[in-house]
Every structure is written in structure tokens, then in C-alpha cells.
XYZ file of N, CA, C and O in Angstrom:
284
model
N 18.788 11.388 -28.871
C 17.781 11.150 -28.081
C 17.507 9.459 -28.779
O 17.393 9.407 -29.801
N 17.090 8.591 -27.492
C 16.731 7.155 -27.715
C 15.335 7.054 -28.332
O 14.467 7.900 -27.938
N 15.112 5.968 -29.116
C 13.920 5.794 -29.745
C 13.652 4.603 -29.373
O 14.386 3.879 -28.867
N 12.169 4.195 -29.230
C 11.887 2.740 -28.885
C 10.706 2.413 -30.096
O 10.379 3.370 -30.939
N 10.608 1.025 -30.302
C 9.834 0.887 -31.438
C 8.514 0.247 -30.770
O 8.556 -0.404 -30.120
N 7.207 0.953 -31.601
C 6.014 0.552 -31.158
C 5.161 0.240 -32.164
O 4.917 1.265 -32.733
N 4.969 -1.036 -32.263
C 4.123 -1.512 -33.485
C 5.400 -1.196 -34.624
O 6.335 -1.542 -34.871
N 4.506 -0.137 -35.743
C 5.528 0.292 -36.959
C 5.655 1.584 -36.442
O 6.368 2.323 -37.587
N 6.014 1.913 -35.345
C 6.332 3.337 -35.217
C 7.670 3.458 -34.540
O 7.802 2.546 -33.814
N 8.500 4.633 -34.949
C 9.798 4.836 -33.851
C 9.031 6.068 -33.046
O 8.845 7.142 -33.679
N 9.426 5.956 -31.718
C 8.711 7.077 -31.039
C 9.966 7.553 -30.160
O 10.985 6.543 -29.694
N 10.037 8.740 -29.835
C 11.190 9.173 -28.837
C 10.343 9.709 -27.689
O 9.956 10.630 -27.493
N 10.410 8.947 -26.446
C 9.889 9.560 -25.492
C 10.507 10.967 -24.900
O 11.671 10.975 -24.998
N 9.802 11.845 -24.384
C 10.008 13.230 -23.835
C 10.503 12.776 -22.352
O 11.110 13.587 -22.175
N 9.838 12.008 -21.606
C 10.202 12.042 -20.587
C 9.872 10.504 -20.141
O 8.967 10.027 -20.543
N 10.367 10.156 -18.850
C 10.358 8.750 -18.138
C 9.838 8.738 -16.618
O 10.908 9.539 -16.053
N 8.861 8.640 -16.564
C 8.304 8.583 -15.017
C 8.444 7.352 -14.283
O 7.791 6.340 -14.599
N 8.934 7.512 -13.262
C 9.294 5.961 -12.780
C 8.593 6.116 -11.284
O 8.633 6.930 -10.376
N 8.229 4.668 -10.926
C 7.588 4.778 -9.334
C 8.463 3.780 -8.698
O 9.001 2.680 -9.270
N 9.199 4.243 -7.215
C 10.003 3.200 -6.698
C 9.519 2.899 -5.150
O 8.999 3.845 -5.104
N 10.268 2.041 -4.887
C 10.290 1.700 -3.340
C 8.695 1.294 -3.366
O 8.137 1.750 -2.198
N 8.051 0.464 -4.008
C 6.565 0.020 -4.045
C 6.711 -1.468 -3.803
O 5.588 -1.983 -4.048
N 7.718 -2.411 -3.752
C 7.679 -3.703 -3.827
C 8.601 -4.176 -2.921
O 9.513 -3.822 -2.421
N 7.398 -4.432 -1.703
C 8.045 -4.742 -0.200
C 9.349 -5.691 -0.135
O 10.275 -5.525 0.473
N 9.049 -6.922 -0.785
C 9.970 -8.001 -0.493
C 11.611 -7.545 -1.260
O 12.310 -8.003 -0.998
N 11.513 -6.398 -2.327
C 12.874 -6.180 -3.004
C 13.666 -4.940 -2.134
O 14.295 -5.016 -1.822
N 12.187 -4.249 -1.342
C 13.092 -3.303 -0.162
C 13.605 -4.329 0.826
O 14.800 -3.492 1.135
N 13.276 -5.340 1.376
C 13.723 -6.040 2.205
C 15.079 -6.426 1.804
O 15.994 -6.809 2.357
N 15.174 -7.202 0.643
C 16.102 -7.727 -0.070
C 17.599 -6.742 -0.108
O 18.273 -7.317 0.074
N 17.177 -5.844 -0.061
C 18.177 -4.555 -0.347
C 18.645 -4.227 1.033
O 19.449 -3.117 0.770
N 17.638 -4.011 2.226
C 17.762 -3.675 3.297
C 17.647 -2.170 3.595
O 18.360 -1.841 4.409
N 16.468 -1.909 2.823
C 16.168 -0.581 2.887
C 14.886 -0.649 3.874
O 14.344 -1.303 4.195
N 14.893 0.741 4.405
C 13.635 1.038 5.192
C 12.384 1.235 4.064
O 12.492 1.488 2.829
N 11.276 0.590 4.657
C 10.081 0.790 3.876
C 9.355 2.161 4.003
O 9.262 2.717 4.991
N 9.515 2.954 2.888
C 8.742 4.222 3.182
C 7.614 4.160 3.405
O 6.924 3.364 3.035
N 6.757 5.388 4.003
C 5.525 5.493 3.974
C 4.920 5.910 2.673
O 3.778 5.336 2.553
N 5.428 6.369 1.573
C 4.703 6.292 0.464
C 5.891 6.019 -0.788
O 7.158 6.113 -0.642
N 5.142 5.545 -1.735
C 6.356 5.148 -3.042
C 6.921 6.297 -3.526
O 6.875 7.371 -3.221
N 8.113 5.910 -3.746
C 8.984 7.299 -4.620
C 8.639 7.179 -5.900
O 8.465 6.296 -6.747
N 8.642 8.861 -6.548
C 8.389 8.980 -7.839
C 9.379 9.822 -8.465
O 9.886 10.595 -7.605
N 10.026 9.567 -9.404
C 11.377 10.025 -9.923
C 11.224 10.006 -11.425
O 10.627 9.301 -11.891
N 12.034 10.791 -12.049
C 12.087 10.681 -13.638
C 13.535 10.274 -13.907
O 14.675 10.147 -13.241
N 13.687 9.894 -15.225
C 14.948 9.356 -16.024
C 15.191 10.307 -17.432
O 14.179 10.267 -17.775
N 16.245 10.386 -17.801
C 16.451 11.185 -19.122
C 16.109 9.974 -19.974
O 16.160 8.688 -19.813
N 15.706 10.404 -21.399
C 15.253 9.566 -22.137
C 16.892 8.872 -23.026
O 16.755 7.537 -23.028
N 17.977 9.442 -22.198
C 19.178 8.593 -22.320
C 19.274 7.020 -21.508
O 20.181 6.535 -21.868
N 18.448 6.911 -20.921
C 18.342 6.033 -20.064
C 17.776 4.645 -20.622
O 17.852 3.655 -20.361
N 17.403 4.916 -21.996
C 16.822 3.996 -22.516
C 18.129 3.083 -23.407
O 18.588 3.794 -24.211
N 18.184 1.887 -23.071
C 19.073 0.952 -23.621
C 18.780 -0.253 -24.228
O 17.896 -0.952 -23.496
N 19.555 -0.867 -25.242
C 19.361 -2.417 -25.287
C 20.456 -3.259 -24.693
O 20.300 -4.403 -24.443
N 21.277 -2.749 -23.969
C 22.445 -3.644 -23.393
C 22.452 -2.832 -21.716
O 22.512 -1.781 -21.570
N 22.513 -4.142 -20.817
C 22.321 -3.958 -19.237
C 24.260 -3.415 -18.830
O 24.872 -4.195 -19.480
N 24.143 -2.651 -17.954
C 25.535 -2.144 -17.689
C 25.757 -2.158 -16.220
O 25.054 -1.291 -15.734
N 26.605 -2.633 -15.751
C 26.972 -2.211 -14.188
C 28.346 -1.636 -14.071
O 29.072 -1.875 -14.735
N 28.119 -0.368 -13.109
C 29.260 0.408 -12.954
C 29.980 0.014 -11.900
O 29.335 -0.528 -10.612
N 31.321 0.059 -11.635
C 31.921 -0.401 -10.290
C 31.840 -1.370 -9.900
O 31.671 -1.684 -8.336
N 31.367 -2.476 -10.547
C 31.225 -4.120 -10.117
C 30.205 -4.281 -9.184
O 30.469 -4.790 -8.333
N 29.475 -3.103 -9.076
C 28.188 -3.085 -8.510
C 27.227 -4.772 -8.573
O 27.061 -4.819 -10.141
N 26.668 -5.201 -7.824
C 25.875 -6.398 -7.692
C 24.421 -5.778 -8.791
O 24.146 -4.626 -8.457
N 24.015 -6.607 -9.792
C 22.794 -6.170 -10.040
C 21.378 -7.013 -9.867
O 21.681 -8.132 -9.181
N 20.714 -6.113 -9.623
C 19.142 -6.448 -9.023
C 18.350 -6.291 -10.479
O 18.190 -5.342 -11.005
N 18.088 -7.986 -10.874
C 16.918 -7.790 -12.042
C 15.684 -7.923 -11.268
O 14.978 -8.298 -10.491
N 14.934 -6.900 -12.251
C 13.357 -6.424 -11.798
C 12.738 -6.532 -12.960
O 13.212 -6.228 -14.343
N 11.378 -6.739 -13.067
C 10.483 -6.334 -13.724
C 10.162 -4.954 -14.217
O 10.118 -4.312 -13.140
N 9.975 -4.723 -15.277
C 9.370 -3.230 -15.372
C 8.225 -3.250 -16.304
O 8.121 -3.873 -17.006
N 7.325 -2.321 -15.740
C 5.885 -2.181 -16.468
C 6.081 -0.727 -17.061
O 6.467 0.091 -16.158
N 5.731 -0.656 -18.443
C 5.867 0.741 -18.950
C 4.529 0.784 -19.443
O 4.085 0.129 -20.340
N 3.915 2.204 -19.655
C 2.887 2.544 -20.187
C 3.396 3.829 -21.064
O 3.991 4.741 -20.558
N 2.788 3.919 -22.506
C 3.264 4.875 -23.422
C 2.035 5.730 -23.490
O 0.493 5.115 -24.047
N 1.959 6.749 -23.603
C 1.118 7.776 -23.465
C 1.263 8.911 -24.975
O 2.680 9.142 -24.717
N 0.591 8.888 -25.996
C 1.143 9.722 -27.006
C 0.144 10.934 -27.493
O -1.110 10.997 -26.940
């Protein structure tokens, strides 16, 4: 399990809930259709990483992420 540092604590998140397809300019940049509603999905704890990796030489799209921690 991956951990994050928050203040003086090491925390192991049990779930990561994500919201996608909510930024119209990025949807257009990718050539995707604009959905009627944003997409909600989850990622495993193993998605927490310190290094950015690209598989199969796919282009990287740099985005800002907002995170909220509930304890």
C-alpha cells in the first residue's frame, strides 16, 4: 500500500475517488465528446506515485489535480 505525507503523519488512503470530463477545454484538446455529466471513477491505492510514467510512448497530458483528504 502506498502512503502519503500530510503534516507529520504518514497516511495510507483506502480509496481514491476521481472526477473526470469536467474541464471543457481539455475535453476539446483531446477531441472527446462533452458528456452530459462528469465522470466519477476510482483508482487503486497503487496509483499514488512520485514519478510520472508513460506506457507505449503515448503522449502525456499535464493536468492539475485537486485532492481532498478525509480522515
